[in-house]
PDB file of C-alpha atoms in Angstrom:
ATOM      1  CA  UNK A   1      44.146 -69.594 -11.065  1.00 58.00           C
ATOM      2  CA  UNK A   2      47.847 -69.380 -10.893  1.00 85.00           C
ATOM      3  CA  UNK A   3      49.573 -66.927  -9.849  1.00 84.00           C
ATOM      4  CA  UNK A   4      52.747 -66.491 -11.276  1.00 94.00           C
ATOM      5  CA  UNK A   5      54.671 -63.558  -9.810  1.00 96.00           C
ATOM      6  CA  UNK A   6      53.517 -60.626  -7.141  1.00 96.00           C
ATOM      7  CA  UNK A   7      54.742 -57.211  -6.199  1.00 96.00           C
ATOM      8  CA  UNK A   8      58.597 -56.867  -4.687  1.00 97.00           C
ATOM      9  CA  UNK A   9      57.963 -56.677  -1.065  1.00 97.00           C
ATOM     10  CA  UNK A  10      60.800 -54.040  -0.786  1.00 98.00           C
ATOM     11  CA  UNK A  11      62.521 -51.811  -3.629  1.00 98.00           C
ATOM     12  CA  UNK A  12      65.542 -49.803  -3.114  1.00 98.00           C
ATOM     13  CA  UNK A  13      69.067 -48.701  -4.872  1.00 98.00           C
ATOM     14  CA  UNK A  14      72.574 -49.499  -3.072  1.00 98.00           C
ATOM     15  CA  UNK A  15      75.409 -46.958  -3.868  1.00 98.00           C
ATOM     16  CA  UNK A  16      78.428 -48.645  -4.871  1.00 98.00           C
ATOM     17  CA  UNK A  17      81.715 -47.515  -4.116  1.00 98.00           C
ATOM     18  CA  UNK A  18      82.797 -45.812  -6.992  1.00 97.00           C
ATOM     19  CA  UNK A  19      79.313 -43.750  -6.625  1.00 98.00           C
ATOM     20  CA  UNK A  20      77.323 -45.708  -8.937  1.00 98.00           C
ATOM     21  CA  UNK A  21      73.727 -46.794  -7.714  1.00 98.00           C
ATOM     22  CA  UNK A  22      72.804 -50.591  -8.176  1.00 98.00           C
ATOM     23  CA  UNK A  23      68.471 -50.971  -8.110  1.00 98.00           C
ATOM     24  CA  UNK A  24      67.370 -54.222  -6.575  1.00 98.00           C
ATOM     25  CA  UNK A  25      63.869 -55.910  -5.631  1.00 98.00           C
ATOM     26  CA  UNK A  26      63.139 -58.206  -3.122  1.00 98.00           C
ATOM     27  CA  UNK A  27      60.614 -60.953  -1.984  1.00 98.00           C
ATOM     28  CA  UNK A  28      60.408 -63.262   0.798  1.00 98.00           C
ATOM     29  CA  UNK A  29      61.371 -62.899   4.509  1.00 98.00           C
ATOM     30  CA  UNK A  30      64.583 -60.545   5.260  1.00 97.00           C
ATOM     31  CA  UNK A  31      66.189 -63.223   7.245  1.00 97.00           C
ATOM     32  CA  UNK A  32      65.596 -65.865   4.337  1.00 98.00           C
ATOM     33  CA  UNK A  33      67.858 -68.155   2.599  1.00 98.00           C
ATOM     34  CA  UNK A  34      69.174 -65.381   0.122  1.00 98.00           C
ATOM     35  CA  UNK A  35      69.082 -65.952  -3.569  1.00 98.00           C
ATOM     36  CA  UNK A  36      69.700 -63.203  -6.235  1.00 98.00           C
ATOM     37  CA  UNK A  37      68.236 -63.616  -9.470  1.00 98.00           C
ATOM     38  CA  UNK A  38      69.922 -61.939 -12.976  1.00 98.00           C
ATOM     39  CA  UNK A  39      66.653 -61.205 -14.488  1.00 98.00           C
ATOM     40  CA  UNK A  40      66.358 -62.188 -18.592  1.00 98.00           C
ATOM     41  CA  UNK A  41      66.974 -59.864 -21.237  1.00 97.00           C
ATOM     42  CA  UNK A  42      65.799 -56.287 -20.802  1.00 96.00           C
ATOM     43  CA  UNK A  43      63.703 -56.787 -18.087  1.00 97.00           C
ATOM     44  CA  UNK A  44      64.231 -54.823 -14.657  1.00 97.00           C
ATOM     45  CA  UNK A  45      64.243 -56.198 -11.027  1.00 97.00           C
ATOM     46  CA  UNK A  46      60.407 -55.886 -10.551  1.00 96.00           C
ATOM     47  CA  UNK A  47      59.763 -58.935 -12.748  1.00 97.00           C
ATOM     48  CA  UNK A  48      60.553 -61.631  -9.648  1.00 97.00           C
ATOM     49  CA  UNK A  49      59.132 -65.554  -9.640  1.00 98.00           C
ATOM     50  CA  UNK A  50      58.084 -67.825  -7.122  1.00 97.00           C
ATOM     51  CA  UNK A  51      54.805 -65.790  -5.791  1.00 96.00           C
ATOM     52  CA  UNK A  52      53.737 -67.796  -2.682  1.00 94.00           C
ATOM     53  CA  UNK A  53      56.799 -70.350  -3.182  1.00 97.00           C
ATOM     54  CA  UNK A  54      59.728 -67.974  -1.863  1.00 97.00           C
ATOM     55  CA  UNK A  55      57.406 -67.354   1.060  1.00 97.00           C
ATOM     56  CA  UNK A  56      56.670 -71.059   2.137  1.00 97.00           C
ATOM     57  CA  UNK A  57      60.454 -71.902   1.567  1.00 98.00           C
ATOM     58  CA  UNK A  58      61.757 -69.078   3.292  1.00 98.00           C
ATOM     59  CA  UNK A  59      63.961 -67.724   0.576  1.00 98.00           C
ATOM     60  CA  UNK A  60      64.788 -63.879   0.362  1.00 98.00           C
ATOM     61  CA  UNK A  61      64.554 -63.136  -3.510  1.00 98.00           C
ATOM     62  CA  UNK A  62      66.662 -60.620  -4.391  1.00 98.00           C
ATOM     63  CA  UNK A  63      66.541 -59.474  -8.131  1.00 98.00           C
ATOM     64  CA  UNK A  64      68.880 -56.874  -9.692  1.00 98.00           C
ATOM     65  CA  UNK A  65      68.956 -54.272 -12.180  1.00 98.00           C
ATOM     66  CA  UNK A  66      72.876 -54.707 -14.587  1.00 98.00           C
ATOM     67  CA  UNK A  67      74.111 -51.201 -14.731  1.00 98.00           C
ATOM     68  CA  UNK A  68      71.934 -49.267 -17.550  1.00 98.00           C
ATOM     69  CA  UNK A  69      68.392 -51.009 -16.991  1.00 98.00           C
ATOM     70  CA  UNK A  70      65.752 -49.737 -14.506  1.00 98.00           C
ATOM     71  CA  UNK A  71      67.231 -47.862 -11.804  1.00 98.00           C
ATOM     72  CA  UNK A  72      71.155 -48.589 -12.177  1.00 98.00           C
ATOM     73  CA  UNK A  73      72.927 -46.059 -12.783  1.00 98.00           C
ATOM     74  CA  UNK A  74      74.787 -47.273 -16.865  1.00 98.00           C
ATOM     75  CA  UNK A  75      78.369 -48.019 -16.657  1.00 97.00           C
ATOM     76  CA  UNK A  76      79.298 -47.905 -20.828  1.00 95.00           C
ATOM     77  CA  UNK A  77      81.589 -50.301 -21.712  1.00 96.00           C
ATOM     78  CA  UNK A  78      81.343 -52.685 -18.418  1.00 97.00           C
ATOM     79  CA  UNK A  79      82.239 -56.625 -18.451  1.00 98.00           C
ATOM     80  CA  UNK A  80      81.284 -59.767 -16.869  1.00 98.00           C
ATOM     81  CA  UNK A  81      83.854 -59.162 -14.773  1.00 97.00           C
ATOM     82  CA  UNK A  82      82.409 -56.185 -13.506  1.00 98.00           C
ATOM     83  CA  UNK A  83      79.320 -57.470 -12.566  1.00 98.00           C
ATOM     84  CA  UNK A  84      80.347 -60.149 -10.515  1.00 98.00           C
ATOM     85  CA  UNK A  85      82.091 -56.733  -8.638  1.00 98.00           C
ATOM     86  CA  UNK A  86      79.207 -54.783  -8.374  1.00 98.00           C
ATOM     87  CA  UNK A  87      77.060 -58.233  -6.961  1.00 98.00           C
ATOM     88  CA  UNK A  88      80.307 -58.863  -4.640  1.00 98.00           C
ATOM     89  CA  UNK A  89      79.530 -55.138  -3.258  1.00 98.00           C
ATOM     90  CA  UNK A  90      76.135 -55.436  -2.750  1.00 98.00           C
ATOM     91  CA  UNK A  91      76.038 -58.791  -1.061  1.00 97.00           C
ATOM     92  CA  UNK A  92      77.891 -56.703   1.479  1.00 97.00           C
ATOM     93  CA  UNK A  93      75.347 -53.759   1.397  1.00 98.00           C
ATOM     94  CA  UNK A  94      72.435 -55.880   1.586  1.00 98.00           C
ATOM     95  CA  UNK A  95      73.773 -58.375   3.746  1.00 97.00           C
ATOM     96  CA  UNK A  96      73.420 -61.594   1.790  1.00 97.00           C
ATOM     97  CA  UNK A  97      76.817 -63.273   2.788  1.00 92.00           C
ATOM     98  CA  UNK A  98      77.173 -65.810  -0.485  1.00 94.00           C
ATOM     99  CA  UNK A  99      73.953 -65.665  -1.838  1.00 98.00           C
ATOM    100  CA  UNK A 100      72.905 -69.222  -4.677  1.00 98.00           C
ATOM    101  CA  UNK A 101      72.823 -66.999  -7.571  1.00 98.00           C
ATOM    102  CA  UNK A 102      69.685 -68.159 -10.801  1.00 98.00           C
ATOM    103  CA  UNK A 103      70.483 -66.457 -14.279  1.00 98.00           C
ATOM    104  CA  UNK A 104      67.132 -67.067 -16.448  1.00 98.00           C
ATOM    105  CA  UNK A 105      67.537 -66.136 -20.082  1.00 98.00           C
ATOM    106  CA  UNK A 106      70.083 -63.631 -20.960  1.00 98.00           C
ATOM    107  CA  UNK A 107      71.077 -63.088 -17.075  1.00 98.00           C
ATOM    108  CA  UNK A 108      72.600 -66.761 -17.167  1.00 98.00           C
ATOM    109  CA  UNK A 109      75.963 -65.628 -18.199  1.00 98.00           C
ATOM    110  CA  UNK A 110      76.056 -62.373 -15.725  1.00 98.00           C
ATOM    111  CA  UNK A 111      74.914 -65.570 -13.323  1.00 98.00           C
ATOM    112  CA  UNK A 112      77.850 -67.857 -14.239  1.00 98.00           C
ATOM    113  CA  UNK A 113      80.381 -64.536 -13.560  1.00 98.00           C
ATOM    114  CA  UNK A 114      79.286 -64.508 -10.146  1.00 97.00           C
ATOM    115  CA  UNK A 115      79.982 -68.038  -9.867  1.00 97.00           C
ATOM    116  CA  UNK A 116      83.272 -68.546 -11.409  1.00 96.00           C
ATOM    117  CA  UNK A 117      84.570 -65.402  -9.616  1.00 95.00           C
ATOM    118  CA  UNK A 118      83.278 -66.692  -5.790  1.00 95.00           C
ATOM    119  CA  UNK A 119      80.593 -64.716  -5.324  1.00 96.00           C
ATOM    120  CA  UNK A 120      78.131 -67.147  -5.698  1.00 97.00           C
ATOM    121  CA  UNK A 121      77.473 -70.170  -3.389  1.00 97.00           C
ATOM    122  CA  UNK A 122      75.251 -72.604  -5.715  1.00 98.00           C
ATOM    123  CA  UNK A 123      73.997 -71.828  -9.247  1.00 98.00           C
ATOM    124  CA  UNK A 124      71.036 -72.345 -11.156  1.00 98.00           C
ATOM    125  CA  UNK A 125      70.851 -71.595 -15.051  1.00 98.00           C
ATOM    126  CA  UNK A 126      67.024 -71.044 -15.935  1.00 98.00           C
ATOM    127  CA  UNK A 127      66.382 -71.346 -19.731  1.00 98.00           C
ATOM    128  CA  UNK A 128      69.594 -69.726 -19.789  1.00 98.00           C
ATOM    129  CA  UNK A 129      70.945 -68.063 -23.206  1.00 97.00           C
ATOM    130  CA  UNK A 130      73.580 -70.276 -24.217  1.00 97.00           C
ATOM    131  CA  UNK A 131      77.333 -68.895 -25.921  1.00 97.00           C
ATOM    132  CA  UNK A 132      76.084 -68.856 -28.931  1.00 96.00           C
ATOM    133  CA  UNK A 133      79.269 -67.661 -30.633  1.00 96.00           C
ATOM    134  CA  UNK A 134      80.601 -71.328 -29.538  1.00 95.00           C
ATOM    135  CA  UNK A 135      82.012 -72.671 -32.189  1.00 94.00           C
ATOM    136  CA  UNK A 136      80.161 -75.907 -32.007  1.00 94.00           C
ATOM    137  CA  UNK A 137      76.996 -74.048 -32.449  1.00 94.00           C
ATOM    138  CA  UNK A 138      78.107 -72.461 -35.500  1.00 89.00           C
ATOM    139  CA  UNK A 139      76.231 -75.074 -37.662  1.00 90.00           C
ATOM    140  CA  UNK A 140      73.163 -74.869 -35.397  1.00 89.00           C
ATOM    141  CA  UNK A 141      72.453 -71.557 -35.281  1.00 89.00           C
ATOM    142  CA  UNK A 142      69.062 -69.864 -38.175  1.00 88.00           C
ATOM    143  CA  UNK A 143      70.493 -67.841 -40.398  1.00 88.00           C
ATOM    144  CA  UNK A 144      69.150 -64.595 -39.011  1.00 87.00           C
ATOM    145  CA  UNK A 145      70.808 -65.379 -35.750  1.00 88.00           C
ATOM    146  CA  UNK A 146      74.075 -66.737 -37.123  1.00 90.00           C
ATOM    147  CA  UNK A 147      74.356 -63.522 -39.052  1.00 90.00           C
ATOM    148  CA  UNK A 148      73.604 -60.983 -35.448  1.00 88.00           C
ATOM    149  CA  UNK A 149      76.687 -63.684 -33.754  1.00 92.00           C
ATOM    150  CA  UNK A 150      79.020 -62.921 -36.501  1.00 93.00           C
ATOM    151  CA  UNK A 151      78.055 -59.357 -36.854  1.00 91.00           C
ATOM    152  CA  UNK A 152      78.541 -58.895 -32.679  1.00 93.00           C
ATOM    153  CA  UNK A 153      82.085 -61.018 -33.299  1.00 92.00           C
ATOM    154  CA  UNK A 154      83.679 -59.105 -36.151  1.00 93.00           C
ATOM    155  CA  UNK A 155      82.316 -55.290 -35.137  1.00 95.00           C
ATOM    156  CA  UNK A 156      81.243 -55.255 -31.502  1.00 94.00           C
ATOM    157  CA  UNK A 157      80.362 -51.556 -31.625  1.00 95.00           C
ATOM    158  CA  UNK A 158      78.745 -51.590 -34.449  1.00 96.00           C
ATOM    159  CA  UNK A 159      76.467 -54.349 -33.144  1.00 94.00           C
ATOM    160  CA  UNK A 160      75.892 -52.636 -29.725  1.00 96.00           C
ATOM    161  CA  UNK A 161      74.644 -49.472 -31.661  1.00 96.00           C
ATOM    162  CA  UNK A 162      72.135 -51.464 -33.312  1.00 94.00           C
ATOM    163  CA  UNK A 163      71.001 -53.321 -30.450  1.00 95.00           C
ATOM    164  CA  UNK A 164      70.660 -49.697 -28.795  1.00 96.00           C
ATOM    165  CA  UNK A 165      67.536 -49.109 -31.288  1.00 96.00           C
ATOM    166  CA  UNK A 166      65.400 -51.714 -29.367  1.00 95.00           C
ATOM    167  CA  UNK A 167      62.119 -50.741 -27.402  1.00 97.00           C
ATOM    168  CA  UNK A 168      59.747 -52.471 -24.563  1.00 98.00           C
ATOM    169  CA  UNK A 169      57.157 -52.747 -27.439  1.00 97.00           C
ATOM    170  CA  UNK A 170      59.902 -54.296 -29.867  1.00 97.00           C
ATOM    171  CA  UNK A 171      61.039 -56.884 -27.153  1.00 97.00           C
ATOM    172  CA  UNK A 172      57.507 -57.869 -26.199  1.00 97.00           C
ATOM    173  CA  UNK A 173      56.256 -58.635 -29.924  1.00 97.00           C
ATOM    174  CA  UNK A 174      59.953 -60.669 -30.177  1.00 95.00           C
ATOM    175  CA  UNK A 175      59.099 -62.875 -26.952  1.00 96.00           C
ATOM    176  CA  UNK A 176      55.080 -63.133 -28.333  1.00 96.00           C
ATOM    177  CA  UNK A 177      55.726 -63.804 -31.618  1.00 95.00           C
ATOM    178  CA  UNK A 178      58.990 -66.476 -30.888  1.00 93.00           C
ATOM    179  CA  UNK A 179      57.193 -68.490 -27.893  1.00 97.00           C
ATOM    180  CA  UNK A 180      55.484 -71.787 -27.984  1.00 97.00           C
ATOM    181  CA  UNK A 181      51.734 -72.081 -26.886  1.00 97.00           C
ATOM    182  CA  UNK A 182      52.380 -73.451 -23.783  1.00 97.00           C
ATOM    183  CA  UNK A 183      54.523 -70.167 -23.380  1.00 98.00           C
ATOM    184  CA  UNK A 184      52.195 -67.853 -24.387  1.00 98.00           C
ATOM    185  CA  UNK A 185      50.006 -69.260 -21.568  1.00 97.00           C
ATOM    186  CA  UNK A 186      51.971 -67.711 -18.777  1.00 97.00           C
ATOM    187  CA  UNK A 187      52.942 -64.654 -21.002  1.00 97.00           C
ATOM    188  CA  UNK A 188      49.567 -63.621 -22.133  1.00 97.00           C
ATOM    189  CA  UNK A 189      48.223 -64.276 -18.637  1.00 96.00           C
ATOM    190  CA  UNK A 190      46.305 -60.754 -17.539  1.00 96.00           C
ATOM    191  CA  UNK A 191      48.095 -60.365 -14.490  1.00 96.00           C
ATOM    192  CA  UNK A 192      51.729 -61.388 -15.458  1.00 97.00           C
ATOM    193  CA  UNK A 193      51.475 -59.717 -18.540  1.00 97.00           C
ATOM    194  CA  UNK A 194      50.884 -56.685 -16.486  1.00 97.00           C
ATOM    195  CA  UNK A 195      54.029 -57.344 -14.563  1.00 97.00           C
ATOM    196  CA  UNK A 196      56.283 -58.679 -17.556  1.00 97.00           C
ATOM    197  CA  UNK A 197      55.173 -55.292 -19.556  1.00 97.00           C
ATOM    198  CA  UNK A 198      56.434 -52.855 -16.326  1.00 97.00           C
ATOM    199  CA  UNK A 199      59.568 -54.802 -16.229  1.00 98.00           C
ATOM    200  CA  UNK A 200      60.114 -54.279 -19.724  1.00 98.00           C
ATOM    201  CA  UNK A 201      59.225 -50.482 -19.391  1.00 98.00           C
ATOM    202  CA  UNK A 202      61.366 -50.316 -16.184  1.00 97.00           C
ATOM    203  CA  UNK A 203      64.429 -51.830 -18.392  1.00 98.00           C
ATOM    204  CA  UNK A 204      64.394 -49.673 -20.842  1.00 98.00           C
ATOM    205  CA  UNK A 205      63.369 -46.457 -18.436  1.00 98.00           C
ATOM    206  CA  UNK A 206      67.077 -45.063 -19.680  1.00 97.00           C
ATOM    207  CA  UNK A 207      66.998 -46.162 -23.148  1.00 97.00           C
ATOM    208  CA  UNK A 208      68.085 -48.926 -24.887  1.00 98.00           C
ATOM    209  CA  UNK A 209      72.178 -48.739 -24.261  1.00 98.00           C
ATOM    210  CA  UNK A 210      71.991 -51.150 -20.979  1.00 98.00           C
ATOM    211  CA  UNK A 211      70.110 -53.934 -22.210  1.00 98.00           C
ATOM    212  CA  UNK A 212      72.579 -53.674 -25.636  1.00 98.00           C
ATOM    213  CA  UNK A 213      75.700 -53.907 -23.816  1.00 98.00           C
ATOM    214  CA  UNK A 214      74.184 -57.087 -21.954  1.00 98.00           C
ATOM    215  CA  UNK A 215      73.318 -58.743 -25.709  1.00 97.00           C
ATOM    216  CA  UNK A 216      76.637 -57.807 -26.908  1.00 97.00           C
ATOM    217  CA  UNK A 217      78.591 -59.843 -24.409  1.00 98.00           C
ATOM    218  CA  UNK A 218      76.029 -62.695 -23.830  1.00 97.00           C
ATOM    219  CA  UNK A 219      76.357 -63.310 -28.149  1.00 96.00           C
ATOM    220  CA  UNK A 220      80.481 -62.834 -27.716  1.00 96.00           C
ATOM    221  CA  UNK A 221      82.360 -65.817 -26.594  1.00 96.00           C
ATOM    222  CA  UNK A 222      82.237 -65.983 -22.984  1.00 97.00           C
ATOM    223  CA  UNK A 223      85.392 -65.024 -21.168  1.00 95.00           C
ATOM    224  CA  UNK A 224      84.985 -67.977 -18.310  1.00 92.00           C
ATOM    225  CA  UNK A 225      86.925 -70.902 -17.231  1.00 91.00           C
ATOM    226  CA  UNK A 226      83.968 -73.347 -17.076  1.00 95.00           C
ATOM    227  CA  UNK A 227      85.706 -75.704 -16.149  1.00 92.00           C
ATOM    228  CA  UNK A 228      87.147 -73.970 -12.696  1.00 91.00           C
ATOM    229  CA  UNK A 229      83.229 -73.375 -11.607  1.00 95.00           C
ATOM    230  CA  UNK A 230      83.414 -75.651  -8.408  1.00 92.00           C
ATOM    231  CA  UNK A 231      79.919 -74.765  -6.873  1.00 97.00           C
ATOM    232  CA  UNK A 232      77.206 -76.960  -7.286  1.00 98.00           C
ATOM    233  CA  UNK A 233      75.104 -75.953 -10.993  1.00 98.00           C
ATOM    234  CA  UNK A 234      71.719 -76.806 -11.750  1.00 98.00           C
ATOM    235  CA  UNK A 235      71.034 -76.435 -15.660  1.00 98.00           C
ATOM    236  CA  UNK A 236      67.377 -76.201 -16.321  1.00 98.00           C
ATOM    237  CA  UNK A 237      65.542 -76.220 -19.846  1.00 98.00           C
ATOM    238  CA  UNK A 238      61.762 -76.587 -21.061  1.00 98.00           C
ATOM    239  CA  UNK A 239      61.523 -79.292 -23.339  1.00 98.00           C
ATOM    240  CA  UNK A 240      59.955 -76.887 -25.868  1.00 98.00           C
ATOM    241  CA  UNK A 241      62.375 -74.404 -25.932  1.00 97.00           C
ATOM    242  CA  UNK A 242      63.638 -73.159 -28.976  1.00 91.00           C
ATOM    243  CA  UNK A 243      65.344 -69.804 -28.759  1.00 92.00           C
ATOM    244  CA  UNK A 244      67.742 -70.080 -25.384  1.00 96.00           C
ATOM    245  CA  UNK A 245      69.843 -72.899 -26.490  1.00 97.00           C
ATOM    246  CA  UNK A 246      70.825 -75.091 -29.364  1.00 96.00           C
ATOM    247  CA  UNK A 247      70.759 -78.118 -27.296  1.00 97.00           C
ATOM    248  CA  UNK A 248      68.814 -77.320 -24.460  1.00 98.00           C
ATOM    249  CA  UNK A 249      72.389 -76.730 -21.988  1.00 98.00           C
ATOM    250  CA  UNK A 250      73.945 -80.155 -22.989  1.00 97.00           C
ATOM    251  CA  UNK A 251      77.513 -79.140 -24.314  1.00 97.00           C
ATOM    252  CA  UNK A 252      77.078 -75.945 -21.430  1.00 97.00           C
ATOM    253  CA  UNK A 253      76.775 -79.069 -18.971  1.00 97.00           C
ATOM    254  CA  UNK A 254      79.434 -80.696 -19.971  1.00 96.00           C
ATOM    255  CA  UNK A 255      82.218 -77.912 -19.621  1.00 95.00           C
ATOM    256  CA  UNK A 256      80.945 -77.770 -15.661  1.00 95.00           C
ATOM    257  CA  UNK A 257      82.296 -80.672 -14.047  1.00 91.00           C
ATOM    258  CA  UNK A 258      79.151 -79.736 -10.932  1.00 92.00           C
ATOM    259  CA  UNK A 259      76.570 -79.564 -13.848  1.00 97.00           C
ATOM    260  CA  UNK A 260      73.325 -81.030 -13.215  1.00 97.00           C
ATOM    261  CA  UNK A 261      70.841 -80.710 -16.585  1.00 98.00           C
ATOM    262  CA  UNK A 262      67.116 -81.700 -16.517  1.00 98.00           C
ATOM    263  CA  UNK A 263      64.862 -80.819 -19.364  1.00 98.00           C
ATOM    264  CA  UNK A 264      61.750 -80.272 -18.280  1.00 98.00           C
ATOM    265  CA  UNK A 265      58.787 -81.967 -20.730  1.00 98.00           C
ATOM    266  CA  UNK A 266      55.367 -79.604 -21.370  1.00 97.00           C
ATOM    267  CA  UNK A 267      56.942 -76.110 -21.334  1.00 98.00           C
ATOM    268  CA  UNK A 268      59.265 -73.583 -23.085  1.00 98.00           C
ATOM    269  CA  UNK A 269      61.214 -70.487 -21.789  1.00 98.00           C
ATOM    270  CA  UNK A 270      58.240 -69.659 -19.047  1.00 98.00           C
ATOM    271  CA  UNK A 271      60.225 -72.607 -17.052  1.00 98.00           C
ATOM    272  CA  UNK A 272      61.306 -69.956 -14.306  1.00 98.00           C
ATOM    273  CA  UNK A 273      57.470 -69.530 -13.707  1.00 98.00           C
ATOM    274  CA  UNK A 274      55.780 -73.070 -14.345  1.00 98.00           C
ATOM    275  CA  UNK A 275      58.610 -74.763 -12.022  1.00 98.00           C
ATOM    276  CA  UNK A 276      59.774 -72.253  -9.536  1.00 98.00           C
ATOM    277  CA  UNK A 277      59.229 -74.928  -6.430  1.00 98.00           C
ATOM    278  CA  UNK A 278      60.956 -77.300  -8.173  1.00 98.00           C
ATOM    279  CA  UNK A 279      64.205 -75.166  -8.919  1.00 98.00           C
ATOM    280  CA  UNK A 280      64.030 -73.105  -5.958  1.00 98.00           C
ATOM    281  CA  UNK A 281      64.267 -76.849  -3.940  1.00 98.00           C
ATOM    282  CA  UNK A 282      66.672 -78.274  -6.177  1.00 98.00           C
ATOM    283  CA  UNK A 283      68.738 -75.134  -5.401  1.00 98.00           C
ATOM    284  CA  UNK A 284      68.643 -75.082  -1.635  1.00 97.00           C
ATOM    285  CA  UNK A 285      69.119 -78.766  -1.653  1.00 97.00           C
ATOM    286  CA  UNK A 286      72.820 -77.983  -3.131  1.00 95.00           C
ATOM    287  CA  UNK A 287      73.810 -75.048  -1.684  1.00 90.00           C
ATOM    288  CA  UNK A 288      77.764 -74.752   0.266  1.00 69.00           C
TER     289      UNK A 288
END
């Protein structure tokens, strides 16, 4: 049987310098190749990848809780911007020099912060939520979502507020009910639904306000100048994918002059999981 993800083999919380604590998870050997992951939407730093895979490439997997989810302390009203800070801080607390950065799902655009402000030495974007608030996309877009992109666009605090009345239970019946078979394969898996239901818990230990700030500025438009990322990007998408990206990272590639996409045949948004050799080699193979 596969086995898609394990237990973190250490846990803590780094206090930043303005007091703040920042919870992080990691896997792998302590002097590994270090790689910090910006976990998807809601869920906190237990949910890692790679079980068995980190180990055998000697990668130190370090996954992070955004200010609000699991144990970070909330920081109302942060940025992108801020982030990248906090990530620039604990590189130095955890000693991971310039870590290759992976943003899967809604953590790809806290991922491509950390690369367009230095912090990052190579980046991967894993099934990565897209800027949906594009305007290229406006014509792709459901209607349901279309509406939540225009709603977050014209009253931003409005939209936060209702993204604040999400739960674990309402995210996991979102992910269930939106995901492809081939999906639902890794997701309904015994053991990493076990795992993928404590991260969810863990995200939403403080309530609902952290993972709403992070959907409020993933659907804005994206304050970054693309086009200035100069670190090697891999840009990763299941072929089956319906709900991270319009068009599976192609215009995303495009305004990243480093951009490498592949679209991956057979699979969905479990891509992190099914293929974490794969992206984890890819990744080291391009790192400055």
């Amino acid at each position: 049987m596969t086995v898609y993800v394990d237990d973190p083999v250490r846990l803590g919380e780094s206090r930043l310098s303005d007091g703040r604590l920042l919870g992080w998870a990691e896997w792998g050997p302590l002097d590994g190749v270090p790689v910090l992951l910006c976990p998807g939407a809601a869920t906190s730093r237990w949910l890692g990848f790679g079980a068995g895979v980190v180990e055998a490439l000697g990668v130190r997997l370090v996954s992070v809780d955004r200010p609000g989810l699991g144990a970070s302390t909330p920081a109302p009203g942060r940025t992108f911007s801020d982030f990248a800070g906090d990530i620039r801080q604990l590189r130095v607390l955890r000693g991971l020099e310039r870590p290759a950065v992976i943003g899967n799902s809604q953590g790809a655009p806290f991922a491509l912060a950390c690369a367009e402000e230095g912090v990052a030495s190579a980046l991967a974007v894993v099934s990565g939520a897209d800027e949906v608030a594009a305007p290229e996309f406006a014509s792709a877009l459901a209607a349901d979502l279309r509406g939540f992109v225009e709603r977050t666009q014209d009253d931003p605090v409005g939209a936060e507020e209702i993204f604040a009345g999400f739960s674990a239970d309402a995210m996991w019946d979102m992910v269930i009910s939106g995901s492809p078979e081939c999906d639902l394969a890794v997701y309904q898996d015994p053991d990493f639904a076990v795992a993928y239901r404590r991260a969810l818990d863990e995200g939403f230990v403080q309530g609902a306000a952290g993972y709403a700030r992070d959907t409020v500025l993933a659907m804005g438009r994206w304050p970054f100048v693309l086009d200035e990322i100069d670190v090697p990007v891999d840009i990763w998408y299941g072929e089956r994918d319906t709900s991270h990206s319009p068009d599976h990272g192609a215009l995303l590639a495009t305004r990243m002059s480093s951009a490498h996409r592949r679209v991956v045949p057979g699979i969905g948004g479990a891509l992190l999981w099914t293929h974490a050799e794969s992206i984890l080699t890819s990744l080291l193979g391009i790192m400055r």
